[in-house]
XYZ file of N, CA and C in Angstrom:
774
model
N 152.152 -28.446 -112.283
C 150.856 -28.970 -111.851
C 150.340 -28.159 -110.671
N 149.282 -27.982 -110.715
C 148.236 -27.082 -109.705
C 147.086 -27.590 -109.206
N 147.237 -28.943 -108.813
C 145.825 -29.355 -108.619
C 145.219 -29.100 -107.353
N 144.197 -28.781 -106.830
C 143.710 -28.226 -105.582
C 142.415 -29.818 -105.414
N 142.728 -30.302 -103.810
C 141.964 -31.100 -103.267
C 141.347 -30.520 -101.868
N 140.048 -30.441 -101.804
C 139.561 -30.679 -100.700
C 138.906 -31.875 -99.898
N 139.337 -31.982 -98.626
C 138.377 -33.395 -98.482
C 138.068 -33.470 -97.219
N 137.194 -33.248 -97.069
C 135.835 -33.302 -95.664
C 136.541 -32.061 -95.148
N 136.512 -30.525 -95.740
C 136.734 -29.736 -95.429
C 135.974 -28.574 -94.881
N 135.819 -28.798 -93.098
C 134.401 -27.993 -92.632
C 135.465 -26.508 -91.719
N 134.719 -25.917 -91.244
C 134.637 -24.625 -90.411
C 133.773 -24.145 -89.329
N 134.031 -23.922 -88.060
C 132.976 -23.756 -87.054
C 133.542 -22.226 -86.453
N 132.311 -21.603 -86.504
C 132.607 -20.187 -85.201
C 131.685 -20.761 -84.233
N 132.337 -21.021 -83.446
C 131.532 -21.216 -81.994
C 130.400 -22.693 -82.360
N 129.142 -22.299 -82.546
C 127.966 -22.890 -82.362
C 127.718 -23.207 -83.872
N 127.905 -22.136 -84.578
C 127.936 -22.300 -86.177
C 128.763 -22.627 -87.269
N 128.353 -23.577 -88.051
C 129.072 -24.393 -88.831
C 129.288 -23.837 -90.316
N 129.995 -23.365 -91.074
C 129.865 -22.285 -91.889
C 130.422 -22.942 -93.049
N 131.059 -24.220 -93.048
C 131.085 -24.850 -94.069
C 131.438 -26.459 -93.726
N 130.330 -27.679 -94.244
C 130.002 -28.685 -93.948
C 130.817 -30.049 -94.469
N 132.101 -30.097 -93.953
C 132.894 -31.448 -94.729
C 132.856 -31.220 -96.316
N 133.178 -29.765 -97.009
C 133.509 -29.989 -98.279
C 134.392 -31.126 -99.072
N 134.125 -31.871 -99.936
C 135.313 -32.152 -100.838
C 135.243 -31.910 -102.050
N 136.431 -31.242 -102.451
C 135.958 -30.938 -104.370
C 137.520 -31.441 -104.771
N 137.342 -31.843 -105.983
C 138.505 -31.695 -106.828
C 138.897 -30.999 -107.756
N 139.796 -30.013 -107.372
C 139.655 -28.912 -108.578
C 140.957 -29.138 -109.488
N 140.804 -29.653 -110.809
C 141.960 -30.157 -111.689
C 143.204 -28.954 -112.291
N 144.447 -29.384 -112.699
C 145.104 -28.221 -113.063
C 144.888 -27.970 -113.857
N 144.998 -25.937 -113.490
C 144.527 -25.329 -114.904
C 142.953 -25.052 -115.082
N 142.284 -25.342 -114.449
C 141.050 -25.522 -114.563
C 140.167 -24.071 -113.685
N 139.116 -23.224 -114.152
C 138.657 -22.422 -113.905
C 137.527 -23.117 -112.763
N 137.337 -22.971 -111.592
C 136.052 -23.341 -110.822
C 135.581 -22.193 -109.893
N 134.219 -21.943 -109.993
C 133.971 -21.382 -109.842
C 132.717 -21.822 -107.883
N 132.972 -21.271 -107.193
C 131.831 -21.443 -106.062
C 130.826 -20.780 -105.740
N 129.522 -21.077 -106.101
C 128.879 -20.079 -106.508
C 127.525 -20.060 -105.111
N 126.993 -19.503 -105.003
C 125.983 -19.365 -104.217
C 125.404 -18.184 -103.582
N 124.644 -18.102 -102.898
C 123.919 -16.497 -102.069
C 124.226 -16.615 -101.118
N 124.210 -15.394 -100.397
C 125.162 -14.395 -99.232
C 125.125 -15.809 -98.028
N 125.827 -16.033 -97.512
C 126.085 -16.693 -95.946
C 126.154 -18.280 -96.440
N 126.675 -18.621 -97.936
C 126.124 -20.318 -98.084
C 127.692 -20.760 -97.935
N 128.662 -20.528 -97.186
C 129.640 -20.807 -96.935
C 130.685 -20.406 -98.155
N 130.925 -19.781 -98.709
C 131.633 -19.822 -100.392
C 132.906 -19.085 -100.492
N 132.892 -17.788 -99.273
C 133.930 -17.086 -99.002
C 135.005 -17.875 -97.895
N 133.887 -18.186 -96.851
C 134.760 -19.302 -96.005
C 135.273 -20.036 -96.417
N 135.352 -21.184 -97.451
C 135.321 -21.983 -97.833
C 136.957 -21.188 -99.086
N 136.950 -20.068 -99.676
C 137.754 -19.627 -100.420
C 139.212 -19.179 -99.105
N 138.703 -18.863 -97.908
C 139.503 -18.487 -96.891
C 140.673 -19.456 -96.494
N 139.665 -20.354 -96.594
C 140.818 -21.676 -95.849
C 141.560 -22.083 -96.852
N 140.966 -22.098 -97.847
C 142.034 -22.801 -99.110
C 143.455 -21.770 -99.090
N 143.074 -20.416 -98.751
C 144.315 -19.456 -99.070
C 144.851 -19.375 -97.569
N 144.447 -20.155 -96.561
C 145.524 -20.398 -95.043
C 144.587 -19.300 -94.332
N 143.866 -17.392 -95.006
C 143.468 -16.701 -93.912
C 142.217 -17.561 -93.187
N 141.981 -18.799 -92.810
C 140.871 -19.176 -91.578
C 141.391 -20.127 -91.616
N 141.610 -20.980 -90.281
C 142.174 -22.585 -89.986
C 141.023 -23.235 -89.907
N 141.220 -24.804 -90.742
C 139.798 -25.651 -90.729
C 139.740 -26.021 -89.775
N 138.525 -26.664 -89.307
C 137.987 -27.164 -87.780
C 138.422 -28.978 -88.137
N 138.189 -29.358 -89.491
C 138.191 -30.039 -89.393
C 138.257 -30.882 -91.169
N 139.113 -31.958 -92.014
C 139.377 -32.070 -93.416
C 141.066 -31.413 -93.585
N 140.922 -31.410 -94.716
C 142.641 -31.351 -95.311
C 142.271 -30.749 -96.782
N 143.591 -29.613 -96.782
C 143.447 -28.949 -98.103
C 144.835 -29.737 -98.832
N 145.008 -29.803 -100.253
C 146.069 -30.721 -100.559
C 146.269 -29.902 -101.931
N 147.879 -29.717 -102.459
C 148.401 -28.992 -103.547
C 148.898 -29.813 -104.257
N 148.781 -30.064 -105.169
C 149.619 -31.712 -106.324
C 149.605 -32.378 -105.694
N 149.015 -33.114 -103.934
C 149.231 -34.507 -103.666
C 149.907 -34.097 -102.015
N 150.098 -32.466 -102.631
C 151.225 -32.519 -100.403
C 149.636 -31.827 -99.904
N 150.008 -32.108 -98.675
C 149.167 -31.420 -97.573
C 149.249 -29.946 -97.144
N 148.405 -29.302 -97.382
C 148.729 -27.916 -96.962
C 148.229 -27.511 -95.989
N 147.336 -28.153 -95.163
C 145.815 -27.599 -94.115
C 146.748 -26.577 -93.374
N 147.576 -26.666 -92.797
C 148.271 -26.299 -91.607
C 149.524 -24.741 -92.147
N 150.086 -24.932 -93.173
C 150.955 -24.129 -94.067
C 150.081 -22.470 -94.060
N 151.012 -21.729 -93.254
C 150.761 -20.263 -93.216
C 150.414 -20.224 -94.915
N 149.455 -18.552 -95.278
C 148.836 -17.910 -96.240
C 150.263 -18.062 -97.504
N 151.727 -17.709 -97.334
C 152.446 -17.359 -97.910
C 153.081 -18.650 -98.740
N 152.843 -19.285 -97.732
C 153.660 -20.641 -98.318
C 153.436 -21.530 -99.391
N 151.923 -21.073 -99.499
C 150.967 -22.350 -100.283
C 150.854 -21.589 -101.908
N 151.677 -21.025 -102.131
C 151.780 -20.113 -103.678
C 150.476 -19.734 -104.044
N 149.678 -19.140 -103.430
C 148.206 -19.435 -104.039
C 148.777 -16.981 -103.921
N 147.626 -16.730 -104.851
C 147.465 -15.064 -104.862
C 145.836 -14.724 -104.569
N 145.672 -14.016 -103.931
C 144.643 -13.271 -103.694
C 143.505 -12.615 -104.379
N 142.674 -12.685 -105.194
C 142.139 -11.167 -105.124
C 140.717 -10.401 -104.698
N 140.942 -9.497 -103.853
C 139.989 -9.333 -102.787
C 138.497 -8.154 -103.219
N 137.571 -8.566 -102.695
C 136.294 -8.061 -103.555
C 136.602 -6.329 -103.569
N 137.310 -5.884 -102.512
C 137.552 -4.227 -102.155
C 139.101 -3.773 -102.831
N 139.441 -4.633 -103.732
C 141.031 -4.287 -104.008
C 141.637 -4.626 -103.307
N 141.678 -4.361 -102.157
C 143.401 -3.652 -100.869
C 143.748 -3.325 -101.856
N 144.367 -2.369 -102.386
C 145.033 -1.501 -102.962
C 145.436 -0.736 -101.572
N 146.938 0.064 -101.959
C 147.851 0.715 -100.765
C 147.345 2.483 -101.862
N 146.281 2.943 -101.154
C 146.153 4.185 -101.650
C 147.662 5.624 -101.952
N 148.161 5.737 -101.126
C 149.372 6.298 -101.147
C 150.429 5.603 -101.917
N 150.361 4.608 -102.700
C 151.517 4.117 -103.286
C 151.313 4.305 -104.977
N 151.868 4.420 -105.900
C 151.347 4.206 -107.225
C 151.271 3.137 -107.658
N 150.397 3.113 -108.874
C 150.275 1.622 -110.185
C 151.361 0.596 -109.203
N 152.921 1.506 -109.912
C 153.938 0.487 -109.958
C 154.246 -0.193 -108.277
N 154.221 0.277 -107.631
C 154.539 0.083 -106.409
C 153.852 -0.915 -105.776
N 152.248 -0.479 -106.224
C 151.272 -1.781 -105.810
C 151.806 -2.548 -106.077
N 152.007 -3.204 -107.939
C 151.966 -4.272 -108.304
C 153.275 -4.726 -107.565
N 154.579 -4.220 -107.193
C 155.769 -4.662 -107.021
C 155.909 -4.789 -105.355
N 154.934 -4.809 -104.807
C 154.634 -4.662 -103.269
C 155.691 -6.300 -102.769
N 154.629 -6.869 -103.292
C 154.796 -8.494 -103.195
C 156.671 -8.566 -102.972
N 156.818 -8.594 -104.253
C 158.370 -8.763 -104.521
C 158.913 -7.901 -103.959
N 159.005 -7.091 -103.679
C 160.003 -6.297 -102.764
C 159.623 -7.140 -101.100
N 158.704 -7.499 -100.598
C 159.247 -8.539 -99.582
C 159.414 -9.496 -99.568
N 159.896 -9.426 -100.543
C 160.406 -10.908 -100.805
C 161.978 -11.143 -100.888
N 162.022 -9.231 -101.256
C 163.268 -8.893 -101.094
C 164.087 -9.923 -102.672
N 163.423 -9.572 -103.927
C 164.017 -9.878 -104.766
C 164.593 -8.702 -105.572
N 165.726 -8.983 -106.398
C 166.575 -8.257 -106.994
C 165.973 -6.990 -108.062
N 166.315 -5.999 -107.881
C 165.723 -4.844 -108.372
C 164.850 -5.028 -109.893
N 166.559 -5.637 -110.696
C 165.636 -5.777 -112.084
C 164.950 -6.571 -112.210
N 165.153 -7.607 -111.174
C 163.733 -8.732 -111.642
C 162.542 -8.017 -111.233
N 161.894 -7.505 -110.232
C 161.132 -6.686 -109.658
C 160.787 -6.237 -111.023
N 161.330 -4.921 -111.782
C 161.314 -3.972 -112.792
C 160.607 -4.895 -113.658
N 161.422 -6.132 -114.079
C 161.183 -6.720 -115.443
C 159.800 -6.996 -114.834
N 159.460 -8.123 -114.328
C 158.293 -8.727 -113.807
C 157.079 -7.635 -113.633
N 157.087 -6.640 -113.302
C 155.962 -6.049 -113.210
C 155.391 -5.070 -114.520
N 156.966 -4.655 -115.376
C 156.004 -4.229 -116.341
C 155.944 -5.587 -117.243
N 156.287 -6.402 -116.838
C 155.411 -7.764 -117.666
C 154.314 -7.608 -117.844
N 153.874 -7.530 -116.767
C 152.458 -7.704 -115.956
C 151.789 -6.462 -116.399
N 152.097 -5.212 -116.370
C 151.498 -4.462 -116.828
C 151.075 -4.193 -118.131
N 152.233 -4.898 -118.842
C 152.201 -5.015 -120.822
C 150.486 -5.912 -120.786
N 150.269 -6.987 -120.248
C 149.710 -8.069 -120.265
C 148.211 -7.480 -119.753
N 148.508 -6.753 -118.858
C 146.710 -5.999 -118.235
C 146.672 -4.521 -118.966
N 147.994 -4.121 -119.599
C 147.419 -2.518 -120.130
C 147.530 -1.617 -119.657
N 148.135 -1.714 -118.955
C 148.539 -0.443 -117.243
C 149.593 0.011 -117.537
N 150.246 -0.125 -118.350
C 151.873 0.967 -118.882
C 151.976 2.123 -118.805
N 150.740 2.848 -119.408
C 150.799 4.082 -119.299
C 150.427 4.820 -117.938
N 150.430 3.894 -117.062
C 149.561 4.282 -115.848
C 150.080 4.042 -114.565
N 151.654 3.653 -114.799
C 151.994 2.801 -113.448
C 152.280 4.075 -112.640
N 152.967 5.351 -113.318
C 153.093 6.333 -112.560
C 152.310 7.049 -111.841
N 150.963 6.512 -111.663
C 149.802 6.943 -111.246
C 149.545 6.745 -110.168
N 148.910 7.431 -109.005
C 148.527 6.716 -107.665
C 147.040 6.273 -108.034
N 146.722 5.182 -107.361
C 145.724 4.165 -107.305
C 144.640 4.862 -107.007
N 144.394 5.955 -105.824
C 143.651 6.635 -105.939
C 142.464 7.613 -107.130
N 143.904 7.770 -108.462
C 143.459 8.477 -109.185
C 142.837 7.502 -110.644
N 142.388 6.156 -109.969
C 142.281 5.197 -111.276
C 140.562 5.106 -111.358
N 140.324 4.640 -112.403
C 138.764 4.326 -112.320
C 138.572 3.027 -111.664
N 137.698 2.344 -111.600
C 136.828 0.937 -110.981
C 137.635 0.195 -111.994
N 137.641 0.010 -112.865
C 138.035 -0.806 -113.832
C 139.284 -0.605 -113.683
N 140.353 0.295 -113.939
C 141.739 0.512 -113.731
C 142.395 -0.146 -112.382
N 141.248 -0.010 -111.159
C 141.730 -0.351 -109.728
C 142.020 -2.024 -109.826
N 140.772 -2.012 -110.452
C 140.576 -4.357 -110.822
C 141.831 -4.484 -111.438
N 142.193 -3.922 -112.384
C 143.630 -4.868 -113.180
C 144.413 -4.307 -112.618
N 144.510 -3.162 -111.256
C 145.985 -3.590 -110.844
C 145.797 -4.348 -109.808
N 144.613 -4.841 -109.140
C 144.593 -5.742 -108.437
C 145.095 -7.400 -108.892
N 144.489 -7.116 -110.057
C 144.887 -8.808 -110.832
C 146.603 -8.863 -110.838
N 146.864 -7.104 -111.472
C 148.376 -7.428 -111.442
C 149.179 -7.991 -110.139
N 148.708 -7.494 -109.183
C 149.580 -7.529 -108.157
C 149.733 -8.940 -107.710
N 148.143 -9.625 -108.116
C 148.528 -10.533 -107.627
C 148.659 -11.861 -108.973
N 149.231 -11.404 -110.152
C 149.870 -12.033 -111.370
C 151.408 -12.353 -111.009
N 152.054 -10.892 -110.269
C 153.204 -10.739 -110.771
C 153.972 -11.828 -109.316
N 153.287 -12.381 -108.647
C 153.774 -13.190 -107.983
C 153.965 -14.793 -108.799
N 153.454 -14.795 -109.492
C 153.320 -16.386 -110.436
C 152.841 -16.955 -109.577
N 151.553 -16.993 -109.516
C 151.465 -18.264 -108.427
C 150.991 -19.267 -108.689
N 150.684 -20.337 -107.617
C 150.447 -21.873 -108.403
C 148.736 -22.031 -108.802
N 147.848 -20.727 -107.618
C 146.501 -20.681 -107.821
C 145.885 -19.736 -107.643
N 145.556 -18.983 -108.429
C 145.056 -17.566 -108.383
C 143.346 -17.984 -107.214
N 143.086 -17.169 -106.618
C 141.796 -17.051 -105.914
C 141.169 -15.919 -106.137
N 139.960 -15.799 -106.132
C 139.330 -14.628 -106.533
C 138.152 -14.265 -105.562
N 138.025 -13.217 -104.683
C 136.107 -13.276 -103.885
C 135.504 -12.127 -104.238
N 134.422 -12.483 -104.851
C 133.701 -11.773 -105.806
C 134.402 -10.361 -105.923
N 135.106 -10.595 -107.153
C 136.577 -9.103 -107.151
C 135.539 -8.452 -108.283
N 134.271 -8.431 -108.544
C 134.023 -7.641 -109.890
C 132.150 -7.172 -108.739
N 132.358 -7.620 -108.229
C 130.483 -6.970 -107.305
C 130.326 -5.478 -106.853
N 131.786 -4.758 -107.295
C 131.524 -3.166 -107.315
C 131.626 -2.291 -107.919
N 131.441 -3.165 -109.256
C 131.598 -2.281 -110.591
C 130.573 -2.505 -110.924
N 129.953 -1.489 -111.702
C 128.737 -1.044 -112.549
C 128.718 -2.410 -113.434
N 127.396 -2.514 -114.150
C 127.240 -3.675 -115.179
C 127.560 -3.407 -116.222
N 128.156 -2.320 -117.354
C 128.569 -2.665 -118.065
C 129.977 -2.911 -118.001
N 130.753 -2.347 -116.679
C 132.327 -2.676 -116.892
C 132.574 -3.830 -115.959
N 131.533 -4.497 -115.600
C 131.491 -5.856 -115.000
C 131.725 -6.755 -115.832
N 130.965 -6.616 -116.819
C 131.076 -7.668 -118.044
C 132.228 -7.512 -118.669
N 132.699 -5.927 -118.728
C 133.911 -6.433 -119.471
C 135.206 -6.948 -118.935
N 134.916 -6.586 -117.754
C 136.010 -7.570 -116.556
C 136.084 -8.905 -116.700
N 134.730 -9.440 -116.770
C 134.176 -10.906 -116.923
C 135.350 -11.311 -118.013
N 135.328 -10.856 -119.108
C 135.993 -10.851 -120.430
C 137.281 -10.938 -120.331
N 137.686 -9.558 -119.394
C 139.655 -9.782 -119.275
C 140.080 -11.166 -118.629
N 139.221 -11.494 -117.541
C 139.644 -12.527 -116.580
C 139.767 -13.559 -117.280
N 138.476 -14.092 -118.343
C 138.189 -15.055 -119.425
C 139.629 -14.873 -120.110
N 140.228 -13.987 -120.743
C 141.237 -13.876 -121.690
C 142.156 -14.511 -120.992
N 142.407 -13.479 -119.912
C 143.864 -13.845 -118.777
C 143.754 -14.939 -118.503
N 142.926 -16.174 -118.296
C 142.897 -17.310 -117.297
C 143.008 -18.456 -118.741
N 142.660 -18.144 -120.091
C 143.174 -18.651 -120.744
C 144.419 -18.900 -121.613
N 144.877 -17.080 -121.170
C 146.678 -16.741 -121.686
C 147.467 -17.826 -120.903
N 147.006 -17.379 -119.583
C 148.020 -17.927 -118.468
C 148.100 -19.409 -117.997
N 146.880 -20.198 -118.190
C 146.543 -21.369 -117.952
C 146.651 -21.513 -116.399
N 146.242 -20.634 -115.212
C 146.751 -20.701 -114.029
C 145.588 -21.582 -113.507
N 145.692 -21.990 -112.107
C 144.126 -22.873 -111.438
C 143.615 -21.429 -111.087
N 142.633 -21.784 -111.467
C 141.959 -20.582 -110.195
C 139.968 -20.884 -109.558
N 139.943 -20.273 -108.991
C 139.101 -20.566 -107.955
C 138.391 -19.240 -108.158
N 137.152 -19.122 -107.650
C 135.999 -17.851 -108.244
C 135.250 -17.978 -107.163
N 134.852 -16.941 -106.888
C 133.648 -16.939 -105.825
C 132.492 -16.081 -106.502
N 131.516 -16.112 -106.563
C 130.507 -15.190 -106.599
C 129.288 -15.481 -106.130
N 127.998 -14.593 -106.513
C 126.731 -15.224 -106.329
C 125.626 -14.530 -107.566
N 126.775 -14.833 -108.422
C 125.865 -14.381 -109.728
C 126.198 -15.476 -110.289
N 125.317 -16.507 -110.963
C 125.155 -17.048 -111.757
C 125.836 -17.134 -113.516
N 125.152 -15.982 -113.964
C 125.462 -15.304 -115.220
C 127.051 -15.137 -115.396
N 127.579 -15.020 -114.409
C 129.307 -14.813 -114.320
C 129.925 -16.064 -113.735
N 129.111 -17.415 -113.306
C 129.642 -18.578 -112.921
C 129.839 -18.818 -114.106
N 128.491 -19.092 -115.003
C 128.510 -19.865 -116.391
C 129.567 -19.241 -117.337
N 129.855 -17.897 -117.419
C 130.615 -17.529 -118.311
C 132.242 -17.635 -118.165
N 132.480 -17.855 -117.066
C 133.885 -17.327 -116.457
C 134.257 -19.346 -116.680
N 133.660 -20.181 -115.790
C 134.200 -21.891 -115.372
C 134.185 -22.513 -116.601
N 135.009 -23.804 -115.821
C 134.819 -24.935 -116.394
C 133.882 -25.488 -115.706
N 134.234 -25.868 -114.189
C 133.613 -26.196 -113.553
C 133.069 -25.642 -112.536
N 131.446 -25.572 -112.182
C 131.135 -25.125 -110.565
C 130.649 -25.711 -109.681
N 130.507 -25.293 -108.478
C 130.180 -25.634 -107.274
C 129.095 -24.990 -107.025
N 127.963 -25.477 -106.847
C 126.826 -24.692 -106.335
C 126.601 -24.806 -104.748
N 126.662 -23.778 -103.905
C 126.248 -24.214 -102.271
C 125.234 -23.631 -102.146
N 125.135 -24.331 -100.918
C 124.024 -23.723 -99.824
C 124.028 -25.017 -98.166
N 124.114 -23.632 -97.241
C 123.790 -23.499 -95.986
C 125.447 -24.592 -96.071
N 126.164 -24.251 -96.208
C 127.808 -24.610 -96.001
C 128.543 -25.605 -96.711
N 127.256 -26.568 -97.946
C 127.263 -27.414 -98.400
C 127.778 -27.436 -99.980
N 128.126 -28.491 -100.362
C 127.882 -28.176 -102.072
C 127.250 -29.132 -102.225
N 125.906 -28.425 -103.242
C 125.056 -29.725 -103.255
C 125.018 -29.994 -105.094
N 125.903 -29.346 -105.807
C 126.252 -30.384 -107.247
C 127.556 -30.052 -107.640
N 128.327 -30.654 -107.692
C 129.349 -29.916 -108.391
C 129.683 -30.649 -110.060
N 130.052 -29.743 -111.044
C 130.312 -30.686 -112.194
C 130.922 -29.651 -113.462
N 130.943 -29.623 -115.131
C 131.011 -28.519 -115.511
C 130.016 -28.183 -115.646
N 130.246 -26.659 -116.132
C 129.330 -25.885 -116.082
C 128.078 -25.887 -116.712
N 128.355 -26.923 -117.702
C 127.309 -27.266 -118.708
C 126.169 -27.874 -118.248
N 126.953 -29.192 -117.552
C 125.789 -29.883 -117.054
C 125.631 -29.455 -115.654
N 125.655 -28.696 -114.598
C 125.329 -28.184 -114.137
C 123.988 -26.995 -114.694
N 124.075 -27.076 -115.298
C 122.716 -25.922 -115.826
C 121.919 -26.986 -116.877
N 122.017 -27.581 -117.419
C 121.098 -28.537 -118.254
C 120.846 -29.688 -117.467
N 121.787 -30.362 -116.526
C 121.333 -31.575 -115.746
C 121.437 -31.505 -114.294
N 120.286 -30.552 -113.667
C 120.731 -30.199 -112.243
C 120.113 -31.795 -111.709
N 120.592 -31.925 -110.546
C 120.426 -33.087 -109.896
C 119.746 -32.937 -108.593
N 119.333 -31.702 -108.437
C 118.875 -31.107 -107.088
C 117.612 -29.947 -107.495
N 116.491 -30.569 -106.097
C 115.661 -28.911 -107.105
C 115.863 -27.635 -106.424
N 117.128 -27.274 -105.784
C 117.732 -26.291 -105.289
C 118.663 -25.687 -106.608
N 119.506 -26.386 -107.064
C 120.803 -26.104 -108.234
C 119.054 -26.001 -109.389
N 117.956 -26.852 -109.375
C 117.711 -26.686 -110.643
C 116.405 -25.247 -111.080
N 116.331 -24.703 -109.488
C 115.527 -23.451 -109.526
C 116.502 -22.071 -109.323
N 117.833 -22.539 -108.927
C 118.626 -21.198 -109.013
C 119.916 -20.953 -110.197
N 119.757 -22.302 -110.946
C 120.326 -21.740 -111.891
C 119.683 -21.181 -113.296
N 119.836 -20.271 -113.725
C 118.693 -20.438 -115.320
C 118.426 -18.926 -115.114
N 118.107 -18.803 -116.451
C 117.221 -17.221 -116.424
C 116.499 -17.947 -117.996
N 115.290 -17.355 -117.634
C 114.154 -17.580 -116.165
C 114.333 -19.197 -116.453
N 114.199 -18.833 -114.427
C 114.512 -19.935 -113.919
C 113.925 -21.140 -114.429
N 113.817 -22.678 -114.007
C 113.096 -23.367 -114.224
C 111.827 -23.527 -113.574
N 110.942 -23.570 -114.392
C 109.496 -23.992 -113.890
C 109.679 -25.155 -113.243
N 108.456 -25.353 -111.883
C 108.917 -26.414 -111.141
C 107.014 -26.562 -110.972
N 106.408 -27.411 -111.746
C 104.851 -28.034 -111.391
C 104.880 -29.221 -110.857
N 104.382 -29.454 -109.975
C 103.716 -30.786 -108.534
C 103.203 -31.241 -109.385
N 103.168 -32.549 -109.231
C 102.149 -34.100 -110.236
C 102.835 -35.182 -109.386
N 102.366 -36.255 -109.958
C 102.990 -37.426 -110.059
C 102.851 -38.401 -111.158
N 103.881 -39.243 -111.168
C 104.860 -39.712 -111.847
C 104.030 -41.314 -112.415
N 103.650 -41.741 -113.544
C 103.721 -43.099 -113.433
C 104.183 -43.847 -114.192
N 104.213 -45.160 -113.782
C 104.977 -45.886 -114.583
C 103.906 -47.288 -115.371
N 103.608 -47.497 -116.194
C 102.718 -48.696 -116.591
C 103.110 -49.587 -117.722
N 103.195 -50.529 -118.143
C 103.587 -51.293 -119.460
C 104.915 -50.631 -119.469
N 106.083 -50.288 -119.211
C 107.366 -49.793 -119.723
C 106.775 -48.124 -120.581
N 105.826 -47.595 -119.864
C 105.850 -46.384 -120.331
C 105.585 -45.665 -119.002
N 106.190 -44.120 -119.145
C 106.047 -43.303 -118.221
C 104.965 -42.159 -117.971
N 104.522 -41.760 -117.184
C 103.804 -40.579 -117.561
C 103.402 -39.812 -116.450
N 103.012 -38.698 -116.398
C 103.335 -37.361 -115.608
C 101.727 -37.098 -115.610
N 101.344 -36.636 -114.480
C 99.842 -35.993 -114.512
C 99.937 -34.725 -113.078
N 99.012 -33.729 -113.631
C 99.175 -32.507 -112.789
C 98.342 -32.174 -112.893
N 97.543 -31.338 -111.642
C 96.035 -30.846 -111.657
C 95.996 -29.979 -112.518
């Protein structure tokens, strides 16, 4: 079980409040995605769940224990970061086996485990390679690997696909879709594309200004927004939004607009 709880989970630098008493429930196994535009709290908000930022204030919770307080390492959760970190001087294999070697586990498990991982993303022929010499697309799946071959209880993701070109964006979109249904892992998504919320979740989170102001699946999130913030930024093309008012007479309704 992997279930991820937040509850009244906020963040302050100084004067500014960068994310507002979140609570979500994110179920095991379940793809969610946090979606929103630049500064609406979504990365912060992905930070604390993985231990790098301490909350000001709320509780993060893993199957039911408390984690708020539990250093980055402890809370089984994996990384993956919008720039790679990739260790340029190291190859394929080394990246992916970074992890486990401080962990200081036994050689062949190391061995076995990573060309697991590599059978599974396609990187076999490539581990002998330094990272340097990979394409955009090659760099992403050894990023995923590296942070696969840890097993962890919740994969995290911040916008790991916003520096690849659009057609090998989409097909990233696609591996992640495959992988997150091979593996059945929780995972968590950040972006601020839309088009890659709907395709990638089950469920999303739409923010703004530190808030989430719908969360649900993805479905009804785009057919039943509940907000006319979620219901003008989700859609292509967007939803039309015309001023009138509303009436009501005999048990019938009706709408009038200049």
């Amino acid at each position: 079980m992997s279930r991820v709880e937040l509850r009244g989970l906020a963040k302050s630098f100084g004067p500014v409040q960068a994310v507002k008493e979140v609570s979500l429930d994110i179920p095991d196994q379940a793809f969610v995605t946090l979606l929103g535009p630049s500064g609406c709290g979504k990365t912060t908000t992905l930070n604390l769940i993985a231990g790098l930022e301490k909350a000001t204030q709320g509780d993060i919770l893993l199957d039911g224990q408390k984690i708020t307080d539990w250093a980055p390492h402890e809370r089984g959760m994996a990384m993956v970061f919008q720039n790679y970190a990739l260790y340029p001087h190291m190859n394929v294999y080394g990246n992916i086996a970074f992890a486990l070697k401080l962990l200081k586990r036994p050689k062949s498990e190391i061995d076995e485990r990573v060309r697991r991982v590599a059978r599974v993303l396609e990187l076999e022929a490539l581990l002998e390679r330094r990272v340097s010499q990979l394409s955009g697309g090659q760099q992403q799946r050894v990023a995923l690997g590296r942070a696969m071959v840890k097993e962890p209880k919740v994969f995290l993701f911040d916008e790991p696909l916003s520096n690849l070109d659009a057609a090998l964006r989409t097909r990233m979109r696609i591996e992640i879709k495959k992988l997150h249904q091979q593996l059945k892992t929780t995972s968590i998504f950040v972006t601020h594309d839309q088009e890659e919320a709907m395709m990638l979740s089950d469920y999303i989170a739409v923010m703004r200004n530190g808030e989430v102001v719908q969360y649900g699946p993805a479905e009804e999130i785009y057919r039943r927004p509940q907000h006319y913030y979620v219901a003008t930024f989700i859609g292509k093309p967007r939803m039309g939004i015309l001023q009138g008012t509303l009436h009501a007479a005999n048990g019938v309704l009706s709408f009038s607009a200049d």
